[in-house]
PDB file of C-alpha atoms in Angstrom:
ATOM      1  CA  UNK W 602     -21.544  24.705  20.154  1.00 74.00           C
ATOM      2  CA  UNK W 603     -22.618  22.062  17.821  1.00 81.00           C
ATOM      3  CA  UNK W 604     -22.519  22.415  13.880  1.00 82.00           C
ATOM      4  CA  UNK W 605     -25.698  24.314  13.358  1.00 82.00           C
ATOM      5  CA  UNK W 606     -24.856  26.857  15.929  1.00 90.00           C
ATOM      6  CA  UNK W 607     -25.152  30.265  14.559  1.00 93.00           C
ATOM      7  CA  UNK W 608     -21.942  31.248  15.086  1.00 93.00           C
ATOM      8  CA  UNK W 609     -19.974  27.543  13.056  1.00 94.00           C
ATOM      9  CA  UNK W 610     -23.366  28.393  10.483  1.00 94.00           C
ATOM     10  CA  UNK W 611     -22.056  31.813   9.710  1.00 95.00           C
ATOM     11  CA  UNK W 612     -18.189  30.607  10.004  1.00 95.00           C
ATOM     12  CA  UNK W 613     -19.044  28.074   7.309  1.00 95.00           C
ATOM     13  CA  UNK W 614     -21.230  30.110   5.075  1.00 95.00           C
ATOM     14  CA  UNK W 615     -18.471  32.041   4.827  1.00 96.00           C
ATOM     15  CA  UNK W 616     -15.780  29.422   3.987  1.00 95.00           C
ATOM     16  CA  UNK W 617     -17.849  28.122   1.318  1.00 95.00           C
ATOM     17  CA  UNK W 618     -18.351  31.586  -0.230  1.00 95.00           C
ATOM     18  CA  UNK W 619     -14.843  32.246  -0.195  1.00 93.00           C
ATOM     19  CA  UNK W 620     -13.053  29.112  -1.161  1.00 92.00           C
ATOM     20  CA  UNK W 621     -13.924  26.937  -4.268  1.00 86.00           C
ATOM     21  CA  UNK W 622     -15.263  24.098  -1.907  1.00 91.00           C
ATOM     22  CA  UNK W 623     -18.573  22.035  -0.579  1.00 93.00           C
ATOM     23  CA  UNK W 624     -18.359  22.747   3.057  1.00 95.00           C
ATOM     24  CA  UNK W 625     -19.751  19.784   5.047  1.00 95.00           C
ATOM     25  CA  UNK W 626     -20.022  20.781   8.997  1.00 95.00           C
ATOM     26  CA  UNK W 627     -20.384  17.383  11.065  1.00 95.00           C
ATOM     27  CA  UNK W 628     -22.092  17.242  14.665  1.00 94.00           C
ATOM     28  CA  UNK W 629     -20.394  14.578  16.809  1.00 96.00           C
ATOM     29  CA  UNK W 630     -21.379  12.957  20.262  1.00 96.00           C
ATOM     30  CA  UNK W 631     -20.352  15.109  23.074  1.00 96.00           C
ATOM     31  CA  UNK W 632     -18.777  14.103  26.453  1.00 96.00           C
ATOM     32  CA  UNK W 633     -18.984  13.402  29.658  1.00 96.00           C
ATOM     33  CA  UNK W 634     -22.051  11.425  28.133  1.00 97.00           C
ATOM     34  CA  UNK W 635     -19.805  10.088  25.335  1.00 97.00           C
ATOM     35  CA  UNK W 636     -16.092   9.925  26.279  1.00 97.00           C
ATOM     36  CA  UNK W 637     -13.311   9.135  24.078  1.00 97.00           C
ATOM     37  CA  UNK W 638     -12.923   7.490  20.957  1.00 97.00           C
ATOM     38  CA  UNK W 639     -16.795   8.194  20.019  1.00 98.00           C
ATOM     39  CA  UNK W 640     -15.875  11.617  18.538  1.00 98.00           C
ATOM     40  CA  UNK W 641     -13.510  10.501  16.135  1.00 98.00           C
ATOM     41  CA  UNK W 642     -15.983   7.017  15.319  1.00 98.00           C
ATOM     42  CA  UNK W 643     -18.787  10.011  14.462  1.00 98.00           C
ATOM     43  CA  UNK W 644     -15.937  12.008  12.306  1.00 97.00           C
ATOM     44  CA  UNK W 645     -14.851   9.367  10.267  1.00 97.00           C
ATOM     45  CA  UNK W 646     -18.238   7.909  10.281  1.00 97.00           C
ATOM     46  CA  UNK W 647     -19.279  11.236   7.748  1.00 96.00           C
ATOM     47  CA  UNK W 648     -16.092  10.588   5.521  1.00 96.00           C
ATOM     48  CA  UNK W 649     -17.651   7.393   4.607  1.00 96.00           C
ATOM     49  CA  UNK W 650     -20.750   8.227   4.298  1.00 95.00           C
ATOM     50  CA  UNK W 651     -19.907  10.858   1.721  1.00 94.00           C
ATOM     51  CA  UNK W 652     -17.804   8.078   0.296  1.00 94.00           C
ATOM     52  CA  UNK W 653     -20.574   5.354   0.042  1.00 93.00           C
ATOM     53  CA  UNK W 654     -23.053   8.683  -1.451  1.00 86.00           C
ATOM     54  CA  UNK W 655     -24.006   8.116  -4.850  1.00 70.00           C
ATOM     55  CA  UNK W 656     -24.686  11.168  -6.412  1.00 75.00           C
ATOM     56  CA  UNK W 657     -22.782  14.546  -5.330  1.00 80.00           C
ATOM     57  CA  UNK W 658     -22.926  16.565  -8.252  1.00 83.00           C
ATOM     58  CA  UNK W 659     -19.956  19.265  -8.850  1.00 83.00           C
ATOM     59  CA  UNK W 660     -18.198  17.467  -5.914  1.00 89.00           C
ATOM     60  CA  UNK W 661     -14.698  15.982  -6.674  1.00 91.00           C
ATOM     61  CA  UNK W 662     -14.292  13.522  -3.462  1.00 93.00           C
ATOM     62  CA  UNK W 663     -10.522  13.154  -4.734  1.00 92.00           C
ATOM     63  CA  UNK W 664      -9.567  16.184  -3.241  1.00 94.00           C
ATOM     64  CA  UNK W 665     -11.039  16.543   0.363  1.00 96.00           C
ATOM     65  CA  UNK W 666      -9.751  18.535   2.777  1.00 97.00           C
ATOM     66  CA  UNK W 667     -10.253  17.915   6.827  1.00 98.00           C
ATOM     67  CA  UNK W 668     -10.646  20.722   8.847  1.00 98.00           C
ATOM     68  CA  UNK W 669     -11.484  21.867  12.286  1.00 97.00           C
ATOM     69  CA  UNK W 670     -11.085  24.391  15.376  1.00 97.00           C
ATOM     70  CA  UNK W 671     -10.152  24.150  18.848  1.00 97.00           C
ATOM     71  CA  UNK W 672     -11.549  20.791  19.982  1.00 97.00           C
ATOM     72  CA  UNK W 673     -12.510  20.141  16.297  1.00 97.00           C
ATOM     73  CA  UNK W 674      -8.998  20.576  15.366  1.00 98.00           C
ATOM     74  CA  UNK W 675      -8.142  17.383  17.618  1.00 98.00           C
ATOM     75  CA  UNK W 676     -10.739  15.403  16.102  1.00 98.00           C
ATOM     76  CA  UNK W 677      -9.765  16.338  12.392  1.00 98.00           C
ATOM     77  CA  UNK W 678      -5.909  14.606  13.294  1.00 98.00           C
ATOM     78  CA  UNK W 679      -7.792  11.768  14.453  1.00 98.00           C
ATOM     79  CA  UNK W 680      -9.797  11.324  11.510  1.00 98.00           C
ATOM     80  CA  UNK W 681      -7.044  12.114   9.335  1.00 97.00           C
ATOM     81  CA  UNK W 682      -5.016   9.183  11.090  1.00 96.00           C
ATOM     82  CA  UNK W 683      -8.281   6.935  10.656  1.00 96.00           C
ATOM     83  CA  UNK W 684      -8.728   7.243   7.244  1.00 96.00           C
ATOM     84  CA  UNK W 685      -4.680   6.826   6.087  1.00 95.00           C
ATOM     85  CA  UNK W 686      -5.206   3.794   7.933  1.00 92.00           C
ATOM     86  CA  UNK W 687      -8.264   2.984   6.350  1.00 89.00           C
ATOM     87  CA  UNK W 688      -7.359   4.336   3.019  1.00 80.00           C
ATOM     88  CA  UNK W 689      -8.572   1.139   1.163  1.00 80.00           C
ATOM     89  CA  UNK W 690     -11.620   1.121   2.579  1.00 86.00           C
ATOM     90  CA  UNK W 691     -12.035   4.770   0.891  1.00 93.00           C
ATOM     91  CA  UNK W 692     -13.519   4.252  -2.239  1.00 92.00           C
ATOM     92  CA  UNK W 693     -13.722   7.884  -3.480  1.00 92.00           C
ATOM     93  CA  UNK W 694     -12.723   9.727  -0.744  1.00 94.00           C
ATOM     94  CA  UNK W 695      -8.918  11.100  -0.629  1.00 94.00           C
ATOM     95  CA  UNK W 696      -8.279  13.242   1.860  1.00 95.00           C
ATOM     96  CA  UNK W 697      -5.356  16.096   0.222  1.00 95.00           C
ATOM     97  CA  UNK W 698      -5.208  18.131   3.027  1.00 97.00           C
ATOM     98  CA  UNK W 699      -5.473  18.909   6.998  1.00 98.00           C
ATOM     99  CA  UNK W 700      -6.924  22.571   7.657  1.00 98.00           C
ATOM    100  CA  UNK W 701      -6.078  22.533  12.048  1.00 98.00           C
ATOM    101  CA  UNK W 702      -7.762  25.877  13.245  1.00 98.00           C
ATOM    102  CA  UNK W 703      -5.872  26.549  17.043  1.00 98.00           C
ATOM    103  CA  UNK W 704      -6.281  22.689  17.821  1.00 98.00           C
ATOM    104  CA  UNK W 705      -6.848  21.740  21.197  1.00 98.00           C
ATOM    105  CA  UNK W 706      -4.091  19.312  22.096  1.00 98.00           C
ATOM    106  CA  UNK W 707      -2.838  18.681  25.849  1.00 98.00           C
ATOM    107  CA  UNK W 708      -0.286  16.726  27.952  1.00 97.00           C
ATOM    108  CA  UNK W 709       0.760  16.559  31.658  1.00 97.00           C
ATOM    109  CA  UNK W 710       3.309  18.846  31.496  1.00 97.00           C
ATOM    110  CA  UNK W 711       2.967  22.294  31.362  1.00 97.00           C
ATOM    111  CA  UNK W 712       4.109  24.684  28.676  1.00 98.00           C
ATOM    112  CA  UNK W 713       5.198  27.778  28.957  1.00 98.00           C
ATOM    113  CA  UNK W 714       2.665  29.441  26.885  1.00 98.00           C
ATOM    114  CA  UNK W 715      -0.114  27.508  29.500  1.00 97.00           C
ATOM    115  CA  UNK W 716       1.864  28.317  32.810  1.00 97.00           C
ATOM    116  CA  UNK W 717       2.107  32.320  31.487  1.00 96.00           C
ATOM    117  CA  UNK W 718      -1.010  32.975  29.760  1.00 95.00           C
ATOM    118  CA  UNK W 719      -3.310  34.007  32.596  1.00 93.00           C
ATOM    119  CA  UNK W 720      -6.696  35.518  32.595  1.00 91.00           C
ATOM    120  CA  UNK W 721      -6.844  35.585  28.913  1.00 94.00           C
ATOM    121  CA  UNK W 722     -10.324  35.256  26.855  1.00 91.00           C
ATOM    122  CA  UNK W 723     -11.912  32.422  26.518  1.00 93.00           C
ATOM    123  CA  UNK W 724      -9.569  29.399  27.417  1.00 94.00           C
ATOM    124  CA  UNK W 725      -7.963  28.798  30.780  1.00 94.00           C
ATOM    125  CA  UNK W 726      -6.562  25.536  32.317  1.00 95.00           C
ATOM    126  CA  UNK W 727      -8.975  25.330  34.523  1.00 95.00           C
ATOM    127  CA  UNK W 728     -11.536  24.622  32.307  1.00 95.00           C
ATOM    128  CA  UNK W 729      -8.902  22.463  29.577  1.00 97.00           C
ATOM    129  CA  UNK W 730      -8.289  19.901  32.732  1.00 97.00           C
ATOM    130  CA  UNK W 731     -11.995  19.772  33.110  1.00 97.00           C
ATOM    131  CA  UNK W 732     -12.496  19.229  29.281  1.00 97.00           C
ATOM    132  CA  UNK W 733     -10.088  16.602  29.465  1.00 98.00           C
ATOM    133  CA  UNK W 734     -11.419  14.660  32.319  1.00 98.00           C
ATOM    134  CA  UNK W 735     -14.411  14.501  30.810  1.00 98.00           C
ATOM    135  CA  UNK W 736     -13.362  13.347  27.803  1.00 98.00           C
ATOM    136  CA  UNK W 737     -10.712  10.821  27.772  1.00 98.00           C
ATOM    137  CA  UNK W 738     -11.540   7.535  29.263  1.00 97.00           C
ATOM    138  CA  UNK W 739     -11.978   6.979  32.875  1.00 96.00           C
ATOM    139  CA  UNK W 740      -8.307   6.849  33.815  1.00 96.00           C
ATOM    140  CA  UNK W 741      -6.663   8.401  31.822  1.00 97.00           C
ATOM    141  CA  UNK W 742      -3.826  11.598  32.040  1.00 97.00           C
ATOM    142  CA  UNK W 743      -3.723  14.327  29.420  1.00 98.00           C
ATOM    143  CA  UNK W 744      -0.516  11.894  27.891  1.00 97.00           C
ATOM    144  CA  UNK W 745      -3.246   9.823  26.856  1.00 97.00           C
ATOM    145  CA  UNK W 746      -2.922   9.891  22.499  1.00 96.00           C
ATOM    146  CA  UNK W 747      -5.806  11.618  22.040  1.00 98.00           C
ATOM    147  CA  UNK W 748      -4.709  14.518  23.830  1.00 98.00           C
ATOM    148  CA  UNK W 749      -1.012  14.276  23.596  1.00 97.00           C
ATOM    149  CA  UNK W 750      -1.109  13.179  19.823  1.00 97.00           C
ATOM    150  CA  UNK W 751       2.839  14.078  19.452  1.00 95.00           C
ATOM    151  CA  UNK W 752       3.389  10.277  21.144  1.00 88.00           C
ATOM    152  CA  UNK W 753       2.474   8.615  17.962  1.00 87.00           C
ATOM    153  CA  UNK W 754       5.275   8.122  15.246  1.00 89.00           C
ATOM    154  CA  UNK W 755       3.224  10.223  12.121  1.00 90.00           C
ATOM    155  CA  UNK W 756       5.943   9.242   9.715  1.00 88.00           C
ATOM    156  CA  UNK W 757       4.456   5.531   9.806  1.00 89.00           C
ATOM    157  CA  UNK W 758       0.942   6.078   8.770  1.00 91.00           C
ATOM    158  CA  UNK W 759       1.464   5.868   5.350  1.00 88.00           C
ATOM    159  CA  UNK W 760      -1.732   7.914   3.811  1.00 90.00           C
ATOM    160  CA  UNK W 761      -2.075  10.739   6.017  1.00 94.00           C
ATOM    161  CA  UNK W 762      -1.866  14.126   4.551  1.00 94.00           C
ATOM    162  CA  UNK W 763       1.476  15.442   3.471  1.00 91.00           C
ATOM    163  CA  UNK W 764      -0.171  19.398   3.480  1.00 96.00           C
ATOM    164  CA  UNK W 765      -1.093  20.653   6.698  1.00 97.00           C
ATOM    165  CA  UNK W 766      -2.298  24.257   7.970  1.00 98.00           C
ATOM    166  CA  UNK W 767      -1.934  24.878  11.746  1.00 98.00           C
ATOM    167  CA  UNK W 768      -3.195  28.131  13.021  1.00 98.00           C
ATOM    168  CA  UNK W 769      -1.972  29.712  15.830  1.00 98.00           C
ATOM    169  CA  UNK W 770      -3.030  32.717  18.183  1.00 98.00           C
ATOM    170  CA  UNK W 771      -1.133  35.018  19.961  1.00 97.00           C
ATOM    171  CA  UNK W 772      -3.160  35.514  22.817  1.00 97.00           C
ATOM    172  CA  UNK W 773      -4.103  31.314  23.081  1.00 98.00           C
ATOM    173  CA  UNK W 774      -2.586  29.675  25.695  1.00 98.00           C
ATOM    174  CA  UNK W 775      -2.708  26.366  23.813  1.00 98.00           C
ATOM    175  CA  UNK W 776      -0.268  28.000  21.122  1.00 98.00           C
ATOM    176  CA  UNK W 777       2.981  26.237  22.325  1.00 98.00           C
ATOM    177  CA  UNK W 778       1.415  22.698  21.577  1.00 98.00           C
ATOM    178  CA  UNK W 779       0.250  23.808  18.557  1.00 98.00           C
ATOM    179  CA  UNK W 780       3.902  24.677  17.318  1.00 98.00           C
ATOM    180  CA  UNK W 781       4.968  21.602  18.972  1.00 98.00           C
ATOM    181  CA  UNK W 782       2.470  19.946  16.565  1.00 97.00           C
ATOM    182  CA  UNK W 783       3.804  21.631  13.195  1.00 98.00           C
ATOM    183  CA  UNK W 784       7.078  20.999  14.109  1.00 97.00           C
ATOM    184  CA  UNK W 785       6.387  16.929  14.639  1.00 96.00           C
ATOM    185  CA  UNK W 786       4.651  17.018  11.348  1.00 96.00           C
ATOM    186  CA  UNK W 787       7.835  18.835   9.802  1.00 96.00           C
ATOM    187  CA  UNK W 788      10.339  16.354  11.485  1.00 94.00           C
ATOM    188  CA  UNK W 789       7.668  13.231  10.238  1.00 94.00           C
ATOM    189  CA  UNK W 790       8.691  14.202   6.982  1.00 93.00           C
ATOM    190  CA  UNK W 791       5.252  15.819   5.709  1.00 92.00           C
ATOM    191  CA  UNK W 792       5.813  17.836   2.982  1.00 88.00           C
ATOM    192  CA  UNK W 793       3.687  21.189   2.815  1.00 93.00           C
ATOM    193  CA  UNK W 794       2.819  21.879   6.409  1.00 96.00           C
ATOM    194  CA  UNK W 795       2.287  25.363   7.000  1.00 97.00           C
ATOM    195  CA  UNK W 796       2.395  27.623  10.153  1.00 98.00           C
ATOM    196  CA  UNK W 797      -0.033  30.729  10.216  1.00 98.00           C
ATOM    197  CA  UNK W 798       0.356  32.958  13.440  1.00 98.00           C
ATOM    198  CA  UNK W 799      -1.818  35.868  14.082  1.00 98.00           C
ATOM    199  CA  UNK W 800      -0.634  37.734  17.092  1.00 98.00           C
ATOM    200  CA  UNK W 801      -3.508  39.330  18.384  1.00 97.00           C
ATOM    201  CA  UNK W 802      -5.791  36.470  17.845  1.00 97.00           C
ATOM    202  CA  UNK W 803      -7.826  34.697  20.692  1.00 97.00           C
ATOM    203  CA  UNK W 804      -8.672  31.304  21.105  1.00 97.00           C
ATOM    204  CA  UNK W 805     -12.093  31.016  18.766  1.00 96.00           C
ATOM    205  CA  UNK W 806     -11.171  34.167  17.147  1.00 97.00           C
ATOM    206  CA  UNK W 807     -12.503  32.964  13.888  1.00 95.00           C
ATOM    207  CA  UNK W 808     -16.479  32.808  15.254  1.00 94.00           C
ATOM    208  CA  UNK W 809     -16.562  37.227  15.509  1.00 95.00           C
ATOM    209  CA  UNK W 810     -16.563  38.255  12.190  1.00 94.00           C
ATOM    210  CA  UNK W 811     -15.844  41.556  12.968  1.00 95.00           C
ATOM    211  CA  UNK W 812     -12.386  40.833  13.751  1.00 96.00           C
ATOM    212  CA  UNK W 813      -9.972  41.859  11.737  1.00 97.00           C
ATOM    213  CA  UNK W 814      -8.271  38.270  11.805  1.00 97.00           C
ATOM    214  CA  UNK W 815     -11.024  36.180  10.751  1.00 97.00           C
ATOM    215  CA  UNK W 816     -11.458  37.454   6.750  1.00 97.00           C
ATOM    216  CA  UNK W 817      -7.443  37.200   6.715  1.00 98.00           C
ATOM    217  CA  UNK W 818      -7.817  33.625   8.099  1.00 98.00           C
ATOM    218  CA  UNK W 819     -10.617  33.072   5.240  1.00 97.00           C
ATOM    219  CA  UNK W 820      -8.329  33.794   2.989  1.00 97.00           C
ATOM    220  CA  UNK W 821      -5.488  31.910   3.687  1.00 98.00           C
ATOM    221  CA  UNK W 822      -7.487  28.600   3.916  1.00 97.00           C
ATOM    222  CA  UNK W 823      -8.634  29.651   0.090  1.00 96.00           C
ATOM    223  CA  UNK W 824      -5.159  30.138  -0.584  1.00 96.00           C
ATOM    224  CA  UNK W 825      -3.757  26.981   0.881  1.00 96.00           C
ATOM    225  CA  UNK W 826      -6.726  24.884  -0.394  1.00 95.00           C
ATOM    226  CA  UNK W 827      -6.049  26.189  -4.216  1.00 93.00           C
ATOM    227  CA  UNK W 828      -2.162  25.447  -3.668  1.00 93.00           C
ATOM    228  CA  UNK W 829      -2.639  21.717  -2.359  1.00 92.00           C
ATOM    229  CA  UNK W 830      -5.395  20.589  -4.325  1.00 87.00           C
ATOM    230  CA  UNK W 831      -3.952  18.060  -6.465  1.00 62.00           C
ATOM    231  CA  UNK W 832      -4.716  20.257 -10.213  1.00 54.00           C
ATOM    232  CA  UNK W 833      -6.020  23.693 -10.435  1.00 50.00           C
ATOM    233  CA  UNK W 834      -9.727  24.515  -9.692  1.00 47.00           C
ATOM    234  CA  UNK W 835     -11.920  26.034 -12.346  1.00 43.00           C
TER     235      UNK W 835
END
């Protein structure tokens, strides 16, 4: 689903009603047509953009936050490694905090969560090898840093994002590299990462609003956006 679908347009409407925040949702190239690193060249390509835009009135680009679900959860910890690197390129731009939604993260080996979760909605590993194989570059194994991002020593990219939020879901098979992944960013040294479990959650909970998850998941992205921001909001 790309960023105008209805479902990411309703998701977002919502964010930006409920948290004090421009929400900018970015379409990226899509595999098997475009493999591996294009997505994360089309991501950072929009943080520059808004940081070579001259006039964004009400918008304070020295507190940005990256965010993004499943897939778009991967491609927000690439960016965010992109533009520490590139943080003196960055004019404007500061990015304060990393908002990862169930990201989508893989590796050879199996985890428990993967081997036991079976048959559940939405996600299988099935369709995650596939996703992988069409994504990485021709190749590659899911160790490949893209997927297996824990291979890459955090603590030495000086400018990426001390405050982190990684959501997890009870009934997502991917949830055991996602706990993996806020423990390496606790053990990097990152001050302010946070762990949010909801145990009855899906993968892509977030995208049925009916759900009694996805207004509590609303507003505890508010709540971590007002605590990180570097000074109050209005």
């Amino acid at each position: 689903m790309g960023a105008d679908s209805r479902f990411y347009d309703i998701f977002c409407r919502s964010l930006a009603s409920e948290t004090p925040a421009v929400v900018v949702s970015v379409n990226y190239r899509l595999a098997p047509e475009h493999r591996c690193p294009s997505q994360y060249e089309d991501g950072f390509d929009a943080v520059k953009f808004l940081d070579a835009v001259i006039n964004l009135d009400g918008v304070d680009l020295g507190r940005c936050f990256l965010a993004g679900d499943s897939a778009g959860g991967n491609l927000a910890h690439h960016v965010a490694v992109r533009a520490a690197e590139s943080e003196a390129a960055l004019k404007r731009v500061k990015i304060t905090g990393l908002i990862s939604i169930q990201p989508f993260f893989g590796g050879e080996e199996r985890t428990e969560s993967e081997m036991r979760m079976v048959g559940v909605p939405v996600i299988n590993m099935e369709a995650t090898d596939w996703a992988w194989r069409s994504f990485l570059p021709e190749g590659s194994d899911r160790n490949h840093p893209a997927a297996n991002v824990l291979r890459l020593d955090v603590s030495k990219v000086v400018g990426f994002p001390a405050a982190t939020m990684v959501v997890v879901g009870g009934f997502d098979p991917l949830q055991d590299r996602q706990r993996s992944y806020h423990e390496w960013l606790v053990e990097s040294g990152k001050e302010g990462v946070e762990l949010l479990e909801y145990p009855n959650a899906v993968h892509a909970f977030y995208l049925m609003p009916d759900l009694p998850e996805t207004p509590m998941l609303l507003a505890d992205i508010r709540d971590f956006i007002q605590r990180h921001a570097a000074r109050p909001f209005n």
